[in-house]
Coordinates of C-alpha atoms and ligand atoms in Angstrom, one line a residue:
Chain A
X830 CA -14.2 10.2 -18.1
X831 CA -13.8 7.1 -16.2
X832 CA -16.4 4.3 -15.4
X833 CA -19.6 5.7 -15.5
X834 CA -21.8 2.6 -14.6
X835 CA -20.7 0.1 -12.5
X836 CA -22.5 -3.8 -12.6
X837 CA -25.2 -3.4 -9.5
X838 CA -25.4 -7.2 -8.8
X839 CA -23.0 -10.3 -8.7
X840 CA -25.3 -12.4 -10.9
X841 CA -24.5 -9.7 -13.8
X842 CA -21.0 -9.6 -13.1
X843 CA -20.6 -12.8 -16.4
X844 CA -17.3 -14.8 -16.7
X845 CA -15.4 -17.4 -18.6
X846 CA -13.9 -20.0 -17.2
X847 CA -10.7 -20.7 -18.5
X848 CA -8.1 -23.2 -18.4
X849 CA -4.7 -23.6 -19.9
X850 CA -4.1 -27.3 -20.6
X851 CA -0.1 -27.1 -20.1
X852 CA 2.4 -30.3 -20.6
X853 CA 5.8 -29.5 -21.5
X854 CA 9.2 -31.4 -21.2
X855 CA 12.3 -29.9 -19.5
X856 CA 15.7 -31.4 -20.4
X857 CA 17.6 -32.3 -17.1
X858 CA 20.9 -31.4 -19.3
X859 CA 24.4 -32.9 -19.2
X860 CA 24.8 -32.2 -15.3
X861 CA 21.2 -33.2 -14.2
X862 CA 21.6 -36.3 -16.0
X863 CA 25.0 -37.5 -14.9
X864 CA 23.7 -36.6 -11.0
X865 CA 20.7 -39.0 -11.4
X866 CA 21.9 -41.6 -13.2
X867 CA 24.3 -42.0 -10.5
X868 CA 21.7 -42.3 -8.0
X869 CA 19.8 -44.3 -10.1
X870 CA 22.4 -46.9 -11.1
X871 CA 24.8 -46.6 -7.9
X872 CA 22.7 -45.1 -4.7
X873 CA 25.4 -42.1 -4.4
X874 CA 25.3 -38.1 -4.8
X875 CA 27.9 -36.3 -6.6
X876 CA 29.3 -32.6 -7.2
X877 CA 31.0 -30.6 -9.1
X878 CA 33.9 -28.9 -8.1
X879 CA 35.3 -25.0 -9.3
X880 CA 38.6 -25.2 -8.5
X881 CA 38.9 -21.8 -9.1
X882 CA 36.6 -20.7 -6.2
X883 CA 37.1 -23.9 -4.2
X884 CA 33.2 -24.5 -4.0
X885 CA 31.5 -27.9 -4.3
X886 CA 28.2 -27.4 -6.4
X887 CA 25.4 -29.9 -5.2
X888 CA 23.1 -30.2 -7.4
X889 CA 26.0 -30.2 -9.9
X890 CA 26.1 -27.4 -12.5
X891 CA 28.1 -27.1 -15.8
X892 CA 29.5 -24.2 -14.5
X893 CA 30.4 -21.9 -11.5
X894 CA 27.9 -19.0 -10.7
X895 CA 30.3 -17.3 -8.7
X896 CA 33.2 -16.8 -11.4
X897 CA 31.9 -18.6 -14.5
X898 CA 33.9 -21.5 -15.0
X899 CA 33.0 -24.7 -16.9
X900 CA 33.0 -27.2 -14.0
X901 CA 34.4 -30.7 -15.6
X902 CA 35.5 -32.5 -12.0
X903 CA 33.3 -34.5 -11.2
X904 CA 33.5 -35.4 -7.3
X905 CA 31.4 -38.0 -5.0
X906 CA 29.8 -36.3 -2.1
X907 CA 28.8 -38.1 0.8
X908 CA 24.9 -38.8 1.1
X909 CA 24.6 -37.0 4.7
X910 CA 24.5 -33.6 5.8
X911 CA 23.1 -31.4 8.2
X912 CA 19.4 -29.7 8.7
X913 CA 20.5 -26.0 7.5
X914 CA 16.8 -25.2 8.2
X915 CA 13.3 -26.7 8.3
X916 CA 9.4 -26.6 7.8
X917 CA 6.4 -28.2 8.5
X918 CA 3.9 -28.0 6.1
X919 CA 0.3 -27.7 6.2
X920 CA -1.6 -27.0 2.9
X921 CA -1.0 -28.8 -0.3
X922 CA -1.2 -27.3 -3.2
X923 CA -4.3 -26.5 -3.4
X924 CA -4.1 -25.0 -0.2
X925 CA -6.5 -27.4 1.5
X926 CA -4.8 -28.6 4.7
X927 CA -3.0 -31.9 5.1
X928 CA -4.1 -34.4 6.6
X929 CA -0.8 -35.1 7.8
X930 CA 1.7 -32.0 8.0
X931 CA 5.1 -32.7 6.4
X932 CA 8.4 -32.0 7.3
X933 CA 10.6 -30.3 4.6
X934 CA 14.3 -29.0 5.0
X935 CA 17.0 -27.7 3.1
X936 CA 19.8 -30.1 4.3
X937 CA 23.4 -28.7 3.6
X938 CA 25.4 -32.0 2.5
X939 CA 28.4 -32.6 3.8
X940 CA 31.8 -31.5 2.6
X941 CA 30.2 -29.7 0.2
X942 CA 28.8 -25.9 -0.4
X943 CA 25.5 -26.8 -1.5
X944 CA 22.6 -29.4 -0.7
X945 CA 19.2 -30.6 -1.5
X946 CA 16.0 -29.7 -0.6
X947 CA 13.8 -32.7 0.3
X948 CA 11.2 -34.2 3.1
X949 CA 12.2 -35.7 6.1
X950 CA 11.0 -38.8 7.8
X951 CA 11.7 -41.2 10.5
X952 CA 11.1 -38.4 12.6
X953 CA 8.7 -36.3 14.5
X954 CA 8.0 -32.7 14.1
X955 CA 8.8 -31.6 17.9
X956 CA 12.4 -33.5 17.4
X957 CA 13.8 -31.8 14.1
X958 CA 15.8 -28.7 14.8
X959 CA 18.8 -27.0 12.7
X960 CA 21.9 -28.7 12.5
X961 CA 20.4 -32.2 13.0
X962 CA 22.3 -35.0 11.0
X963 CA 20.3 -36.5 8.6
X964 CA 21.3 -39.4 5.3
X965 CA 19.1 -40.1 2.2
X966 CA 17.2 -42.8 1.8
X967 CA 17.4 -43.7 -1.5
X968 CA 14.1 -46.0 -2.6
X969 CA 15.1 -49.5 -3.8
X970 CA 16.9 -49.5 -7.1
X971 CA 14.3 -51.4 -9.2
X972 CA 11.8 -48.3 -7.8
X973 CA 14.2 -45.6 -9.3
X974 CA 13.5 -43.6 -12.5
X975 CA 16.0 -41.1 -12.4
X976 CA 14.7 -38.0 -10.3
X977 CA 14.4 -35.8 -7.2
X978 CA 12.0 -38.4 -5.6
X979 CA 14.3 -41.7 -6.4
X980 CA 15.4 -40.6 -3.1
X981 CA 12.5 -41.4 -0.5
X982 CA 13.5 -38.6 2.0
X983 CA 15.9 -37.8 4.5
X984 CA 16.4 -39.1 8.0
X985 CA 18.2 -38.7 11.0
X986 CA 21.4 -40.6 11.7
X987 CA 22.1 -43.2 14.0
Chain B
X1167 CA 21.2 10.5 -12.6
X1168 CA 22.3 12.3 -15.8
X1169 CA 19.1 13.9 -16.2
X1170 CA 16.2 14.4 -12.8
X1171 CA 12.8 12.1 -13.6
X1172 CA 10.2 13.2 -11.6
X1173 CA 6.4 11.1 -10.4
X1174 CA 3.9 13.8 -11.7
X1175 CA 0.7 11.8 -11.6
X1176 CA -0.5 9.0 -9.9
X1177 CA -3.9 6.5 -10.0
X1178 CA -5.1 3.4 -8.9
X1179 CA -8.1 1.1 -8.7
X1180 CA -8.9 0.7 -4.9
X1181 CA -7.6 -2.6 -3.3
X1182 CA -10.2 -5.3 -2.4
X1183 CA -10.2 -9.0 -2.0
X1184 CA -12.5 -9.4 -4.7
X1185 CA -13.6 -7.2 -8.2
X1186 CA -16.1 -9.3 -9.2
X1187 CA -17.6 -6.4 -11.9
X1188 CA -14.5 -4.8 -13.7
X1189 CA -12.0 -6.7 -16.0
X1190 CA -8.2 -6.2 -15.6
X1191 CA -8.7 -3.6 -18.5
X1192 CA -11.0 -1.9 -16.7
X1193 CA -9.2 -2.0 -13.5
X1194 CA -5.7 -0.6 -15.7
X1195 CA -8.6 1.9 -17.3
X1196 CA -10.2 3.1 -14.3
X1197 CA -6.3 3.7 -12.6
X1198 CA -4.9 5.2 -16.0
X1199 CA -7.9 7.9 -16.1
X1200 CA -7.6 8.7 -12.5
X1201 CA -3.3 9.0 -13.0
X1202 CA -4.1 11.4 -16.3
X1203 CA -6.4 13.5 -14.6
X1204 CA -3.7 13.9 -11.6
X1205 CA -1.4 15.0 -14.0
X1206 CA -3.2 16.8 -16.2
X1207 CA -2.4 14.8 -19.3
X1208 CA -3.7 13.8 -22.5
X1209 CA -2.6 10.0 -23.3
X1210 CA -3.0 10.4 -26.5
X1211 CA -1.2 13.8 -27.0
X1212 CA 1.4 13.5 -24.2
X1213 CA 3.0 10.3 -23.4
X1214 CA 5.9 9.6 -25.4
X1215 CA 5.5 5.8 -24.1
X1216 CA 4.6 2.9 -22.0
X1217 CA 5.3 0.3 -19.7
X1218 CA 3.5 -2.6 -18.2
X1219 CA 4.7 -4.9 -15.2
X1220 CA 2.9 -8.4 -15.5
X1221 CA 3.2 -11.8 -15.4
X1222 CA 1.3 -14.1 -18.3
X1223 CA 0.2 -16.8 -16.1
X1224 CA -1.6 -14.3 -13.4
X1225 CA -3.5 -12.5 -16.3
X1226 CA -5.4 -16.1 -17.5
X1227 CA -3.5 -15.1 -20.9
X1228 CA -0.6 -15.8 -23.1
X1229 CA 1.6 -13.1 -24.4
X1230 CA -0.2 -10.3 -21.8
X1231 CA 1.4 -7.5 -24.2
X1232 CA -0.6 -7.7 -26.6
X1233 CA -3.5 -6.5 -24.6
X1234 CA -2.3 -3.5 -23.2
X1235 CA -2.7 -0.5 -25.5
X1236 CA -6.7 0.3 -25.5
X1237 CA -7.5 0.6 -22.1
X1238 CA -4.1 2.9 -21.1
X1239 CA -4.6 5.2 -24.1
X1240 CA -1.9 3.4 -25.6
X1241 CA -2.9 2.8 -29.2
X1242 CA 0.0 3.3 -32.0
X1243 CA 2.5 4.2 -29.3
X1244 CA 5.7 2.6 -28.1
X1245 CA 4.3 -0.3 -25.2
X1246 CA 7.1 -2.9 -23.6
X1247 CA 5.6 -5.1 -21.2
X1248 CA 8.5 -6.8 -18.5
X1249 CA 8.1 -9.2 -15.9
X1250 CA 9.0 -8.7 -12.8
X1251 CA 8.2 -6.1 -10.0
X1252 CA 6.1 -2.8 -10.3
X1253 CA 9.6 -1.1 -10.1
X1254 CA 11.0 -2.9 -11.9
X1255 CA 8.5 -1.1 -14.4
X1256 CA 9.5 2.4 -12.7
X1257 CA 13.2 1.8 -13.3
X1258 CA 12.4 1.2 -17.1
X1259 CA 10.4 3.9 -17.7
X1260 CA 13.4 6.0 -15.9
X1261 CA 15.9 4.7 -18.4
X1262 CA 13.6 5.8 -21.1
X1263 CA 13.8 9.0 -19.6
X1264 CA 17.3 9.0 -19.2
X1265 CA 17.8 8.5 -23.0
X1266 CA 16.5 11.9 -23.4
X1267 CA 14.1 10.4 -26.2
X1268 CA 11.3 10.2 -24.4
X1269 CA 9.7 13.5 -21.4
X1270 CA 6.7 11.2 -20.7
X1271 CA 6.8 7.7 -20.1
X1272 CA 3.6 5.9 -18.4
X1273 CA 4.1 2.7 -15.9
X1274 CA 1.4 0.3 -15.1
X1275 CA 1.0 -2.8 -12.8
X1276 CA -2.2 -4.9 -11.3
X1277 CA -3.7 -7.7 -10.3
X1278 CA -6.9 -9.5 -10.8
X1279 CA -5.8 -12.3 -7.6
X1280 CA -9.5 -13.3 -7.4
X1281 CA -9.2 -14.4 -11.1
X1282 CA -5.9 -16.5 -10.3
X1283 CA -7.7 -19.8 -9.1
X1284 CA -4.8 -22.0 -8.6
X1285 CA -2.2 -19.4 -7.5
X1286 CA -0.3 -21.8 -5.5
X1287 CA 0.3 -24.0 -8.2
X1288 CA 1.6 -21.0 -10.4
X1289 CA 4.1 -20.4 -7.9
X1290 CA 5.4 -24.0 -8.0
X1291 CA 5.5 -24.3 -11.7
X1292 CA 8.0 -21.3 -11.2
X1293 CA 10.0 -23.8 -9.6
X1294 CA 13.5 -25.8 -10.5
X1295 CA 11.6 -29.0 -12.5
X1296 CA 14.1 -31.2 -11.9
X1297 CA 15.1 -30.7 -8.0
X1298 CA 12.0 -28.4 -6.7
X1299 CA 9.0 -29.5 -8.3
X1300 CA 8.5 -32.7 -7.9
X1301 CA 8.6 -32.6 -4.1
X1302 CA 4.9 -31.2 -5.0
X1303 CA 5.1 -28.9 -2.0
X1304 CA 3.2 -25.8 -1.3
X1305 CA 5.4 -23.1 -2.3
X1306 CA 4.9 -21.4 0.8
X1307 CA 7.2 -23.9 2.3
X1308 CA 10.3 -21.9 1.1
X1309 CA 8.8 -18.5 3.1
X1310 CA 8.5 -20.9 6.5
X1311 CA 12.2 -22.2 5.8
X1312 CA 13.6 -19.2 5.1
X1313 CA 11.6 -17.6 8.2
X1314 CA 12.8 -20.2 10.8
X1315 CA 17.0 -19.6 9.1
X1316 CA 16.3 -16.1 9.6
X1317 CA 15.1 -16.2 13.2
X1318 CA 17.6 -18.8 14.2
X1319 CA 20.2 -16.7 12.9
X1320 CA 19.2 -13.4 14.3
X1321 CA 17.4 -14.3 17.7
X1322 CA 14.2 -12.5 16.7
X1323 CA 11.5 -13.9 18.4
X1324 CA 8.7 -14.8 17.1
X1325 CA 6.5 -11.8 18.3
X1326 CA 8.5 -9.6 16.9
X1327 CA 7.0 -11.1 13.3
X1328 CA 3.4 -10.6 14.7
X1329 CA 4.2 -7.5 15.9
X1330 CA 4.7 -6.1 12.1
X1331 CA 1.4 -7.8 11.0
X1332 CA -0.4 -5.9 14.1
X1333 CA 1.3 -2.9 13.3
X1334 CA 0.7 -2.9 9.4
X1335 CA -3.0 -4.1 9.8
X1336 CA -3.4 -1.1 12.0
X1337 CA -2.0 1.5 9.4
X1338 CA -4.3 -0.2 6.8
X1339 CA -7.1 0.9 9.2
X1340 CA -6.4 4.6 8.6
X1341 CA -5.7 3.9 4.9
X1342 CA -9.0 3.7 2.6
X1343 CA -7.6 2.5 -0.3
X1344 CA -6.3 -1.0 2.1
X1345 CA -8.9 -4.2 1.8
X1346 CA -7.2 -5.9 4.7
X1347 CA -7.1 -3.2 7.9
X1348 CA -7.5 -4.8 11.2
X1349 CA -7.3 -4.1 14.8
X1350 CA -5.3 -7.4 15.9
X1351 CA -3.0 -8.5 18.8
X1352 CA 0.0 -10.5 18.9
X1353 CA -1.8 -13.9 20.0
X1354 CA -4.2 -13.4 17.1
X1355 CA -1.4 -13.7 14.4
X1356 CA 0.4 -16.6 16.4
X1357 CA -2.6 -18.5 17.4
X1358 CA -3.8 -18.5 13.7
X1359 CA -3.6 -21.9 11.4
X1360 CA 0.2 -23.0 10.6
X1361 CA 0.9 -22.9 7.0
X1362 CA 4.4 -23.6 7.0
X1363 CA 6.1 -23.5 10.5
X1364 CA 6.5 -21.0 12.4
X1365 CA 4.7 -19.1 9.3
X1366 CA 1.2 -18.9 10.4
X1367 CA -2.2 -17.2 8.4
X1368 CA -1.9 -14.0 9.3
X1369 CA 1.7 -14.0 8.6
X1370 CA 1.2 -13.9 5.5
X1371 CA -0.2 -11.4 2.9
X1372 CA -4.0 -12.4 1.5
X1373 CA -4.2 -11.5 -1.6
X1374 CA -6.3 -8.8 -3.6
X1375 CA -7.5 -6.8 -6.7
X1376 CA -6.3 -3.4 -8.2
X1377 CA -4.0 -1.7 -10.3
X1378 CA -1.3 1.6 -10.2
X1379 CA -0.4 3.7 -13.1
X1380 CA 2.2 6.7 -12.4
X1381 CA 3.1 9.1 -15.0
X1382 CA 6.7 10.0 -14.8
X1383 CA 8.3 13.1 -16.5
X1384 CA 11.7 14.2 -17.1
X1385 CA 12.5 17.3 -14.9
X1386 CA 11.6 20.4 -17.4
X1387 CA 8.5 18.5 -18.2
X1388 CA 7.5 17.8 -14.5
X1389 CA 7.9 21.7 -13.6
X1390 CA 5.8 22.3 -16.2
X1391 CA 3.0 20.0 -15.5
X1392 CA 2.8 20.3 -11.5
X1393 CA 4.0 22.4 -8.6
X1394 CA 4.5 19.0 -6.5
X1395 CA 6.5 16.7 -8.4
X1396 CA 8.2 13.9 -6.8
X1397 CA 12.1 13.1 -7.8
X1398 CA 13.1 10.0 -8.4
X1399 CA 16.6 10.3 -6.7
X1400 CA 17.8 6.8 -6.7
X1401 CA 16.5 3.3 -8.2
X1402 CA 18.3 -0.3 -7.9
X1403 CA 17.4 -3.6 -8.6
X1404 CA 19.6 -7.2 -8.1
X1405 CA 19.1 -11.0 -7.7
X1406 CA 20.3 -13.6 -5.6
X1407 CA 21.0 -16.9 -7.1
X1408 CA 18.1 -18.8 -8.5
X1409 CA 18.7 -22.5 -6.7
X1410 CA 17.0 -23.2 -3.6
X1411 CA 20.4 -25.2 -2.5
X1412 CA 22.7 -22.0 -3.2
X1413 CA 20.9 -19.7 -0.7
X1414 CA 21.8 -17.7 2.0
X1415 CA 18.2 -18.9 3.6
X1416 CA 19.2 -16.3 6.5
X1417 CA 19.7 -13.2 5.1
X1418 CA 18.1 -11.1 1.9
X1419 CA 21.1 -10.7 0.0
X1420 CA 19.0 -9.3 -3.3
X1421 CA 17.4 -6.7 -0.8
X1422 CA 21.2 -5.3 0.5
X1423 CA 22.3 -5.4 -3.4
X1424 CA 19.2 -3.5 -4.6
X1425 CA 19.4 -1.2 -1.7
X1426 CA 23.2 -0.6 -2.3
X1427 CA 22.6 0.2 -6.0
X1428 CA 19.4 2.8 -5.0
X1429 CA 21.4 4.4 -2.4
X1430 CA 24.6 5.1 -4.7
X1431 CA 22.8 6.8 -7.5
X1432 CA 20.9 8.7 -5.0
X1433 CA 24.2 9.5 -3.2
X1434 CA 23.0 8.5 0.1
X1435 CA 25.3 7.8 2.2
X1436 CA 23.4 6.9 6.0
X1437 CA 20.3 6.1 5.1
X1438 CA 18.6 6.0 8.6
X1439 CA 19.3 9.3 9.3
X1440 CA 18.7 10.7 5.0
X1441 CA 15.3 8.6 5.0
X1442 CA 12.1 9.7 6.9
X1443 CA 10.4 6.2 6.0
X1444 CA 9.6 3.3 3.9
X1445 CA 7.6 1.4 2.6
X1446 CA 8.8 -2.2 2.1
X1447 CA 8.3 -5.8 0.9
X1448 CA 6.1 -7.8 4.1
X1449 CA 4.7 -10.2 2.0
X1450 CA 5.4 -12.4 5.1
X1451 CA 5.6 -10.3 8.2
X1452 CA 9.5 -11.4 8.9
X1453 CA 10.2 -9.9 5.1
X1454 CA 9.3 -6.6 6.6
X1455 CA 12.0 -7.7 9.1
X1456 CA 15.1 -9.2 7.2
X1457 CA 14.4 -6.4 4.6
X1458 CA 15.0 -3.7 6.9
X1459 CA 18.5 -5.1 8.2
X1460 CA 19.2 -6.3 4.5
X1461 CA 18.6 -2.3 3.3
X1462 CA 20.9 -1.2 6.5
X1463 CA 17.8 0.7 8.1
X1464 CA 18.7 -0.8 10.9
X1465 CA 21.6 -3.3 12.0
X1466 CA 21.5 -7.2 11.3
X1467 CA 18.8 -8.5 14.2
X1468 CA 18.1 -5.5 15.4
X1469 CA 14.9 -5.1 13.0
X1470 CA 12.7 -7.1 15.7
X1471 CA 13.4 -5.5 18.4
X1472 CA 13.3 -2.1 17.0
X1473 CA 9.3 -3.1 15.9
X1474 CA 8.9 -4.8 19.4
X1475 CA 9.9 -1.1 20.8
X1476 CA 7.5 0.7 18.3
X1477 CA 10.4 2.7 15.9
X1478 CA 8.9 1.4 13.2
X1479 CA 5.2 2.3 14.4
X1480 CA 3.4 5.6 12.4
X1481 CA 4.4 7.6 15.2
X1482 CA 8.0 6.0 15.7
X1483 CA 11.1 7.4 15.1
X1484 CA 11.1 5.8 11.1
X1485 CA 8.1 4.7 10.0
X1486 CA 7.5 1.6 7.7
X1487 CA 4.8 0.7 5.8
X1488 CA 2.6 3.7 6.6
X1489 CA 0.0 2.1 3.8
X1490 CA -0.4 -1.0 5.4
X1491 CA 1.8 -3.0 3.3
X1492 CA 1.0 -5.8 1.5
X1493 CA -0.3 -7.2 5.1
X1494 CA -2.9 -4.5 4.8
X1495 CA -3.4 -3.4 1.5
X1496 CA -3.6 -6.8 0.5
X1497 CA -1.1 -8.3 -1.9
X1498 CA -1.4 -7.3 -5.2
X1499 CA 0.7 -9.8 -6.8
X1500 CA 3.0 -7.5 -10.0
X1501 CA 1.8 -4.1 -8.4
X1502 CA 3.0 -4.9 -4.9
X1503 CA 6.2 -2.7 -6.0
X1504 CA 3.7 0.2 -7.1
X1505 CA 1.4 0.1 -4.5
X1506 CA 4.6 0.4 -1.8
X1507 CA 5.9 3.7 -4.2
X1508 CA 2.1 5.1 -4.5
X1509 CA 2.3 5.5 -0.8
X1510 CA 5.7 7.3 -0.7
X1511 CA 4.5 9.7 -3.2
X1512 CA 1.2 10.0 -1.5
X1513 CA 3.3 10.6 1.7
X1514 CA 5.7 13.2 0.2
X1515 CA 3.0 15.3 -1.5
X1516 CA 1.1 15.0 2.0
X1517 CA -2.0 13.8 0.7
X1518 CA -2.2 10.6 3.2
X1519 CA -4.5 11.9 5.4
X1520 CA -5.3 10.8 9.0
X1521 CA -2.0 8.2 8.6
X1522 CA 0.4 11.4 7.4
X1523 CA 3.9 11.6 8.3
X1524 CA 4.9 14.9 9.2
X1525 CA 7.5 16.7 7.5
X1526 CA 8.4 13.7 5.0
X1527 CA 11.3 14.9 2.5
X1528 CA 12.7 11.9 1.7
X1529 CA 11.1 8.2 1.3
X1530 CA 12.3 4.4 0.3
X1531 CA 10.0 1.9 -1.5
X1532 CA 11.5 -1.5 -2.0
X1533 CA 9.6 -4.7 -3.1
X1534 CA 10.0 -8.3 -3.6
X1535 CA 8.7 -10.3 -6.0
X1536 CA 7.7 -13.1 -3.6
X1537 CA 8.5 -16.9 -3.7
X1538 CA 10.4 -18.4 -5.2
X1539 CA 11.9 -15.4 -6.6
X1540 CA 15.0 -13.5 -5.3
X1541 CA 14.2 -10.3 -7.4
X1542 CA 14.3 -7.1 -5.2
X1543 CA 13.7 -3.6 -6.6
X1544 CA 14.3 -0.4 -4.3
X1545 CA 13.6 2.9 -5.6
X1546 CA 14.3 6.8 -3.1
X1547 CA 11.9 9.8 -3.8
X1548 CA 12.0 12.8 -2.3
X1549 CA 9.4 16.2 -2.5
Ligands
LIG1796 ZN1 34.2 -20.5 -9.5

């Protein structure tokens, strides 16, 4: 036994249109916090550092995911660093194209072992390419509220 | 393995870009009849338990579980439901096995993509809140990242990419149950709309309907239901770290990890030269690529080159994704892992028709579970 009548036409074929109105909080936590209060209050990144493993953690964790140490030293990293790689985007979310394509990159910070994913700007498309240096713009400090986007995007240097 | 698990049934509902008359129940109904039939079962006599793959926020539901049992004769019975991969849902049905509580254990995994109507958003929500998310970015901006690391890294070019899209979109041709065959060239898939440079359209897996459900047995049980089963000689699964800013961007670590852990239990040792083919993650067309250097088919770079030269090709020296892939069967968002092993078993019983390998003893499936994941999930059958 398996189907034994199948809907013949799409205007039988019936469906509910559902939705799922979502809004939630999510706690930045201890190290989230102290990383964008710092940008908020002073314009600067910082790290953590395991000791242990010798590994500079940017974004800064609570703890190393290499041998599981609580991280408590708290370093300042510098606010450059190099393209690691790049993307130009087309679609937004919706998947509808942009009008203007956008330039995103995982930049590798420097000094450190991690980064941040962000946009880049001040530049064109044809001129990115991997290892370009590249500082964060942070916006001006009355504009910050303590997140990802208090910084506007990266750019190249010099 | 302490005790041998065998594939004894298999089903599916076909894959198509759009279902618009049947239900996911109905798709998991229509796959679980076929897959009892193949292994001349009775649901509700012979399986000792069951195991669905899925995802809460693909189904349009919350808590997905619950509305498993009917439509997979499932009623009163032991039903877990995990997220993750398809195999992920093989490699917990082949602990249950293991236990030596259960002989017959029943795995099930689908997708109703046309359903999903804001998939890209889904995939961002899955995304850090803090540091990811409010970039508001495609997700797919992580696959063209990771794609240009990769090539940079390696040299590949970028026709070597295309090359696995042509190549996988022709298989699908041969392949009824693939929504997506095509007969393509190489400036068709490069010449289509950027969606995150150098990722382009056909680069990357539409998506589509249909579901897999695979009875497996322990080994006494298996011999006594068919004269074909397929072993289940290895399985491994393994993640890579979860923040963007801690990857490797380059290289598929989860994919070597999964693949090392398959290929000890299965005691493989070289396995280019112990595996006749594979069926593997291509999602984007230079997954198909990192994956096989990640799972040491081939050496690191050398996967686009060994494409470009046709190893990888049906009639090439190993085979991958004989099916299609996700390229050409569409990608079926929890099943993908499933519909990549449904092919290896098809293969390994020689029931693949005009796209059959010949003599196939042994055969890899691995899948991915797409961005922004780093769950990989390889699982080696042999006939
Ligand atoms: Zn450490």
């Amino acid at each position: 036994m398996s189907l034994m009548y199948r809907i013949q036409h799409p205007r039988d074929a019936l469906v509910w249109e559902g939705e799922i109105p979502l809004f939630s909080r999510y706690t930045m936590g201890i190290a989230g916090e102290r990383f964008f209060r710092e940008i908020m209050e002073n314009g600067r990144l910082m790290g953590t550092r395991c000791p242990e493993c010798d590994l500079i953690y940017v974004p800064p964790r609570l703890y190393c995911e290499q041998c599981f140490a609580h991280l408590d030293e708290w370093v300042e990293v510098p606010s450059t660093g190099q393209v690691h790689t790049y993307t130009i985007v087309h679609a937004d979310l919706d998947g509808n194209p942009l009008e203007e394509p956008r330039i995103l990159a995982f930049i590798h910070i420097d000094g450190t072992d991690g980064g941040l994913v962000h946009y880049l700007g001040e530049v064109d498309p044809d001129q990115v390419c991997i290892g370009m240096c590249v500082e964060a713009v942070f916006k001006d400090k009355a504009e910050r509220k303590g997140g990802i986007l208090d910084i506007a995007y990266f750019r190249p240097v010099g | 393995m302490i005790r041998e698990v065998a594939i004894v049934g298999v089903g599916w509902s076909p894959f198509r870009s759009i279902t618009p008359d049947l239900s996911y129940k109905e798709m998991m109904y229509e796959a679980a009849v076929r897959a009892y039939e193949d292994a001349g079962i009775d649901p509700r006599r012979d399986v000792d338990s069951f195991v669905t793959v899925a995802e809460d926020f693909n189904e349009g539901t919350s808590i997905f579980d619950e509305y498993v049992p009917d439509q997979l004769g499932a009623l009163h019975r032991p039903v877990q439901t995990i997220t993750g991969d398809g195999i992920h849902g093989i490699a917990a049905a082949v602990m249950q096995i293991l236990t030596g509580q259960f002989d017959v254990v029943v795995v099930e995994a689908h997708s109703k993509a046309s359903n999903v109507l804001t998939l890209p958003h889904i995939l961002a929500y899955a995304m850090d809140p803090v540091f990811n998310r409010p970039l508001a970015a495609h997700p797919y901006f992580i696959a063209g990242m990771e794609m240009r690391r990769y090539l940079a890294e390696t040299g590949t070019p970028l026709e070597a990419c295309a090359q696995v899209v042509v190549k996988n979109r022709a298989n699908a041709l041969r392949n009824p149950l693939a929504g997506y065959g095509a007969d393509l060239t190489i400036d068709d898939v490069l010449a289509s709309e950027p969606i995150a440079e150098p990722l382009t359209r056909l680069a990357c897996a539409d998506h589509a309907d249909g579901a897999v459900v695979m009875v497996l047995a322990s080994g006494e049980t298996a011999r006594a239901l068919t004269d074909r089963p397929i072993w289940v000689r290895g399985i491994g699964w393994a993640n890579d770290t979860f923040w963007l800013e801690s990857r490797p961007w380059g290289q598929a670590r989860y994919a070597y990890l999964a693949g090392q852990m398959a290929y000890s239990t299965a005691g493989i040792k070289s396995p280019r030269t112990e595996i006749d083919f594979a069926e593997i993650d291509d999602t984007f067309a230079y997954k198909e690529l990192q994956h096989l250097e990640a799972l040491g088919l081939c050496k690191p770079g050398e996967a686009g080159a060994w494409t470009l030269e046709g190893g990888t090709e049906l009639e090439g020296e190993f085979p991958v994704n004989p099916s299609g892939g996700s390229l050409g069967e569409g990608h079926l968002l929890d099943c993908t892992g499933l519909a990549r092993v449904l092919e290896v078993v098809l293969q390994l019983r020689g029931e693949a028709g005009p796209r059959q390998i010949e003599d196939a003893e042994v055969g890899l499936a691995f899948a991915w579970r797409g961005v922004p994941t780093t769950s990989g999930a390889a699982v080696i059958l042999s006939n």
